[in-house]
Coordinates of C-alpha atoms in Angstrom, one line a residue:
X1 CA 75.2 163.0 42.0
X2 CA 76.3 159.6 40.3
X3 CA 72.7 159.5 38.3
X4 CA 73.7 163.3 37.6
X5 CA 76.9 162.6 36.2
X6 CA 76.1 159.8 33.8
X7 CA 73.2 161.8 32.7
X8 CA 74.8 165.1 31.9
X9 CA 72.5 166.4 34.3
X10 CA 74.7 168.8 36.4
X11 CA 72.9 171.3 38.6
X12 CA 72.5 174.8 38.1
X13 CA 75.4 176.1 39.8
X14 CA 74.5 180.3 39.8
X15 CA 71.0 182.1 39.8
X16 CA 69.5 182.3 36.8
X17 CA 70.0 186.1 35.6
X18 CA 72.8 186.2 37.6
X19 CA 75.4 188.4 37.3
X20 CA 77.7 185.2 37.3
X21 CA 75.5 183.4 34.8
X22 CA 77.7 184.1 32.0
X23 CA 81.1 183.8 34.2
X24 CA 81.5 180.1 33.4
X25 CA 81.7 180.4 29.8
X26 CA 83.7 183.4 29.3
X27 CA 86.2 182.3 32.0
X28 CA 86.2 178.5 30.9
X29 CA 85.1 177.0 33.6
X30 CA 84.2 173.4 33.2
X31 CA 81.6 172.4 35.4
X32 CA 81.1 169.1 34.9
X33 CA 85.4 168.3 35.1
X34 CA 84.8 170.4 38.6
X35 CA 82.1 168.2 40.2
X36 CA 83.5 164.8 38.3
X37 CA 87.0 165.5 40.3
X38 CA 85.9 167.1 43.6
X39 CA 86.7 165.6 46.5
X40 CA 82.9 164.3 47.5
X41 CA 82.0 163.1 44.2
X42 CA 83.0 159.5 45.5
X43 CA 81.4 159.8 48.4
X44 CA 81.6 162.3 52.0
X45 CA 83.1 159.1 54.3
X46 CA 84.0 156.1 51.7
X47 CA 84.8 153.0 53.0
X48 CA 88.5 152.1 53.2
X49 CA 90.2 150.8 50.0
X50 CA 93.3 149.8 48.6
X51 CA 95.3 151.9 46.1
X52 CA 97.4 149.5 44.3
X53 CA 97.0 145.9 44.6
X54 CA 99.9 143.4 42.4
X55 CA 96.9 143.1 40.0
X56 CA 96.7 146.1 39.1
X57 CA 100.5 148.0 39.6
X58 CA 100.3 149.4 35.9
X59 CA 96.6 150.9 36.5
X60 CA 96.0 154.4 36.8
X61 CA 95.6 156.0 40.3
X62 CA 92.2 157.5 39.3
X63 CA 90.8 158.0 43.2
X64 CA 91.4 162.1 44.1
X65 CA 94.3 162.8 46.5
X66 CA 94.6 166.4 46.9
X67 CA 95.8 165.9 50.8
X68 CA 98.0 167.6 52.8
X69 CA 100.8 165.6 52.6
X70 CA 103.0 168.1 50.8
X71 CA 102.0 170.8 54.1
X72 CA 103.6 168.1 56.6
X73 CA 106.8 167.1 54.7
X74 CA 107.2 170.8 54.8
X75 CA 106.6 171.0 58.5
X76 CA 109.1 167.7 59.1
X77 CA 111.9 169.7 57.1
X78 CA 111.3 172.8 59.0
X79 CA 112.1 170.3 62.4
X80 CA 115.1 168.6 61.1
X81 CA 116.3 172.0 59.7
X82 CA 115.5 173.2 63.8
X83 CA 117.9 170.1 64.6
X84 CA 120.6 171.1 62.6
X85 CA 120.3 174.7 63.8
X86 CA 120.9 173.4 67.1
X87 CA 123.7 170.9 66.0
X88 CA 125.5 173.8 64.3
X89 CA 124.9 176.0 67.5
X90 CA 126.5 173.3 69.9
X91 CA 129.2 171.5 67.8
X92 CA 129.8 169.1 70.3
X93 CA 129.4 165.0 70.6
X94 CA 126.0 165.1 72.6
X95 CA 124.5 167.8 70.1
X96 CA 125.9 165.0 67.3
X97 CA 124.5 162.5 69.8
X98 CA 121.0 164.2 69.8
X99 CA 120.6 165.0 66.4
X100 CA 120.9 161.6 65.2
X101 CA 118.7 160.3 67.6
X102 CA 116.1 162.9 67.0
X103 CA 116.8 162.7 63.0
X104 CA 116.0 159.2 63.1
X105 CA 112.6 159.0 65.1
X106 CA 111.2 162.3 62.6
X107 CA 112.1 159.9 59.6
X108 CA 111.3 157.2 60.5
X109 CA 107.5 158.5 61.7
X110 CA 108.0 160.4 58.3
X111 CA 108.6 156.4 56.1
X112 CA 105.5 154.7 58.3
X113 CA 103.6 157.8 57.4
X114 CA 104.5 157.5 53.8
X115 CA 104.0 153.8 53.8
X116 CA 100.1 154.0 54.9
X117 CA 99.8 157.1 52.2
X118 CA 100.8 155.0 49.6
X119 CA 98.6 152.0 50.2
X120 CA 95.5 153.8 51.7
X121 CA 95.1 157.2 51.2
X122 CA 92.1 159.1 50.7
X123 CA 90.7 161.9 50.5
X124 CA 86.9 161.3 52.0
X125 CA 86.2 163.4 54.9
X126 CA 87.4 160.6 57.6
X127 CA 91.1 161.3 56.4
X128 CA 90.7 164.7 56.1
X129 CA 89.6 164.2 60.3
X130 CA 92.9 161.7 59.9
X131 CA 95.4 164.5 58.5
X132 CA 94.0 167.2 60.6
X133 CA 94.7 165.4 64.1
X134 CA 97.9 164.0 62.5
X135 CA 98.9 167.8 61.4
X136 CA 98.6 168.9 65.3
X137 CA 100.6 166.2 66.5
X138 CA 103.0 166.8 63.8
X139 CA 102.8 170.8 65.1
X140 CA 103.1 170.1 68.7
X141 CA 106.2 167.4 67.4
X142 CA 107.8 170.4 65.8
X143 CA 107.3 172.9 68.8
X144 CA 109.6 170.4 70.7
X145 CA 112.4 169.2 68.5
X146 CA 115.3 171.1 70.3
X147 CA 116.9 170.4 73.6
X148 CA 117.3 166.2 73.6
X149 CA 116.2 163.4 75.5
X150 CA 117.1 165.2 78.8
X151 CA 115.3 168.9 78.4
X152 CA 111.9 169.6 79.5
X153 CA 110.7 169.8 75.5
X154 CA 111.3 165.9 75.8
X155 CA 108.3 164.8 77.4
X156 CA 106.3 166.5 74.9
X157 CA 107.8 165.3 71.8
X158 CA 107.6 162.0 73.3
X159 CA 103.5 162.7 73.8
X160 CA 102.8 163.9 70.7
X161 CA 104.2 160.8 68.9
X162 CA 102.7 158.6 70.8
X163 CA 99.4 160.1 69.6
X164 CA 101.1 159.9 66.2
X165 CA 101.9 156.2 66.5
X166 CA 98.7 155.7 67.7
X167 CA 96.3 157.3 65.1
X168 CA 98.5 155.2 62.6
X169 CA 98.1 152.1 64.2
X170 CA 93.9 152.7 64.7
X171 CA 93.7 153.0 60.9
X172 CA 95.7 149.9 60.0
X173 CA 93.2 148.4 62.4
X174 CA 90.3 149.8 60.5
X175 CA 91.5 148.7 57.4
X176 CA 92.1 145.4 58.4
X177 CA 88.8 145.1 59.5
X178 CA 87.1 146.8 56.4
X179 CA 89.6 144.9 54.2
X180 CA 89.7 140.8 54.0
X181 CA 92.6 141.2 51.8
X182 CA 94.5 143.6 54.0
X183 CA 93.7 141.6 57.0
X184 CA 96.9 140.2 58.2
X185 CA 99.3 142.7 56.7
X186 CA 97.3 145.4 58.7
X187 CA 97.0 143.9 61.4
X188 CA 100.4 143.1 61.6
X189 CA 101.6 146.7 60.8
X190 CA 99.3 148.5 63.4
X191 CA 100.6 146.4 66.2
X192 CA 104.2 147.2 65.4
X193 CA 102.8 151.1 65.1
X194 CA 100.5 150.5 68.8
X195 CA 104.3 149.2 70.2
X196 CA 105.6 152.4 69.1
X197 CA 102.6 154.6 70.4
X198 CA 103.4 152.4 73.8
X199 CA 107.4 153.2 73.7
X200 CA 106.8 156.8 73.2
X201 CA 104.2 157.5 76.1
X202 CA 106.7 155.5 78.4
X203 CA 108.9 158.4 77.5
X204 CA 107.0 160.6 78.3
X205 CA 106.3 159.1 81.8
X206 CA 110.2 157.8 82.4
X207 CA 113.1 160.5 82.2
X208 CA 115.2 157.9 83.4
X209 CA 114.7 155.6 80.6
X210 CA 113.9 158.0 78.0
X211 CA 117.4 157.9 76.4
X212 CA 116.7 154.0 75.5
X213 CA 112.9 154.5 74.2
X214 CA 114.3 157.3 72.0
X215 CA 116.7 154.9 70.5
X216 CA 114.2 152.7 69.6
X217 CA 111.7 154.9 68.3
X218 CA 114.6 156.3 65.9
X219 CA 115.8 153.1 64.7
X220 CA 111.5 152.8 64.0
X221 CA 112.0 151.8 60.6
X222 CA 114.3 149.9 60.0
X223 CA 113.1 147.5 62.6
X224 CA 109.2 148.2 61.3
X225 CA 110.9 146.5 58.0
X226 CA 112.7 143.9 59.6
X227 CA 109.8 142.8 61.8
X228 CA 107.4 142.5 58.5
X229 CA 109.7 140.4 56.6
X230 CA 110.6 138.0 59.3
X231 CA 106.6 137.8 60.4
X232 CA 106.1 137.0 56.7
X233 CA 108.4 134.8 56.3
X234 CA 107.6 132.8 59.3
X235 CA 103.8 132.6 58.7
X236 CA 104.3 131.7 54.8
X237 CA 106.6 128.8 55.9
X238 CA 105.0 127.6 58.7
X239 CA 101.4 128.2 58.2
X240 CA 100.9 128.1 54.6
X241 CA 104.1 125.2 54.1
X242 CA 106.2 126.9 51.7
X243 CA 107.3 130.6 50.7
X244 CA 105.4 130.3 47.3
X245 CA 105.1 133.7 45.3
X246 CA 101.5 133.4 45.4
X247 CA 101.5 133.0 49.0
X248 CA 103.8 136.2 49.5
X249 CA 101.7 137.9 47.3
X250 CA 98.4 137.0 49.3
X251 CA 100.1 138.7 52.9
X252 CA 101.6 141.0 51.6
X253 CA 100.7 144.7 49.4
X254 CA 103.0 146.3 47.3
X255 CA 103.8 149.7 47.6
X256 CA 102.5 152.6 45.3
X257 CA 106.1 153.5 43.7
X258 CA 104.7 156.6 41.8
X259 CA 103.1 158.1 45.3
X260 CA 106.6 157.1 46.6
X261 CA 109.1 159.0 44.2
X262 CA 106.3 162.4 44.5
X263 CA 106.8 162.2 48.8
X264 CA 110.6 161.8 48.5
X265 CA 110.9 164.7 45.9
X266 CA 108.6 166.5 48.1
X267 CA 110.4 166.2 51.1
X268 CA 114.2 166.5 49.4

């Protein structure tokens, strides 16, 4: 396909006295924009790469997403608006109580989620395999919102982000092992994700400690930030003697800002 492409060469894409010979060029159809842009033109399973890198923050995203990340912001507005259904319906402090405890471990699966997107997402067949598992979880997530850490739909919700957590946390791993550059900071972020996968299938296992293992999980990201920065911070000082900018720069990868502002919009 690559030799195709630079040659002009683009296969015959309809039977020759066709009835749909002539269908391209009355209807427009560009053939050579469709195959350039499709989503195997770089390759069925590519290896993992970075998006954006602080070399090149102003460069075009050129790589073709066309995931289904708008399909599951859709499906985690569709579980908070369940929550607030159920808030509205109880009115009382534990339906306040479990609503913001349930709020906070959908968004803050929802930032992680959004956080690997924007550094490594793809659109190769292996995350297509990646956002179909993570789109069942997400399903079998949404099928249990209501009821709170108590109820029988507990136990589930707590199961299927575990396997969540965990299919996050196995692709930071394979990044950081594809990836020199991405080494530490992936490593670092799929452990903090494998501790979450851990938390959440000890809720499923514990009712009596669910209640605390739910408050963790939905104060996730805030401490997923926290626990970066200080793990930065302590490696650049003590390992590399001295919190240079070049040194942050080396363990740490910016975020894709424009990916960023499309999710949020998305999801609002």
């Amino acid at each position: 396909l690559p030799e195709m492409l630079r040659g002009n060469t683009l296969p015959r894409l309809v039977r020759e006295n066709s009835p749909l010979q002539h269908f391209g060029a009355k209807g427009g159809v560009d053939y050579e924009h469709l195959i350039k842009n499709a989503w195997f033109s770089m390759g069925i399973w590519q290896k993992p790469r970075l998006r954006k890198d602080w070399n090149s923050l102003n460069d075009p995203d050129a790589t073709h997403i066309r995931s289904m990340n708008a399909f599951f912001d859709t499906m985690f507005a569709i579980s908070i608006t369940h929550l607030g259904i159920e808030l509205r319906a109880g009115q009382n402090l534990k339906a306040l109580h479990d609503w913001c405890q349930d709020f906070g471990i959908i968004v803050s699966l929802w930032l992680c989620t959004a956080d690997y997107s924007s550094r490594f997402d793809n659109d190769d067949l292996s995350h297509k395999i990646f956002w179909g598992v993570y789109g069942m979880g997400t399903l079998g997530m949404m099928m249990h919102t209501t009821g709170g850490y108590e109820s029988e739909n507990a136990s589930y919700f707590s199961l299927c982000l575990a396997g969540i957590y965990l299919l996050l946390a196995l692709h930071y791993f394979r990044n950081a092992v594809a990836l020199p550059r991405c080494t530490f900071f992936c490593s670092l972020l799929g452990s903090i994700l494998l501790t979450y996968a851990s938390i959440a299938f000890y809720g499923y296992y514990s009712n009596a400690d669910r209640f605390y293992m739910f408050w963790i999980l939905a104060c996730g990201y805030p401490l997923y930030l926290a626990a970066t920065v200080t793990v930065r911070w302590i490696v650049a000082n003590l390992w590399y003697h001295g919190n240079t900018r070049d040194i942050a720069h080396r363990l740490d990868l910016p975020l894709h800002i424009e990916f960023h502002i499309n999710r949020f919009s998305s999801f609002a």
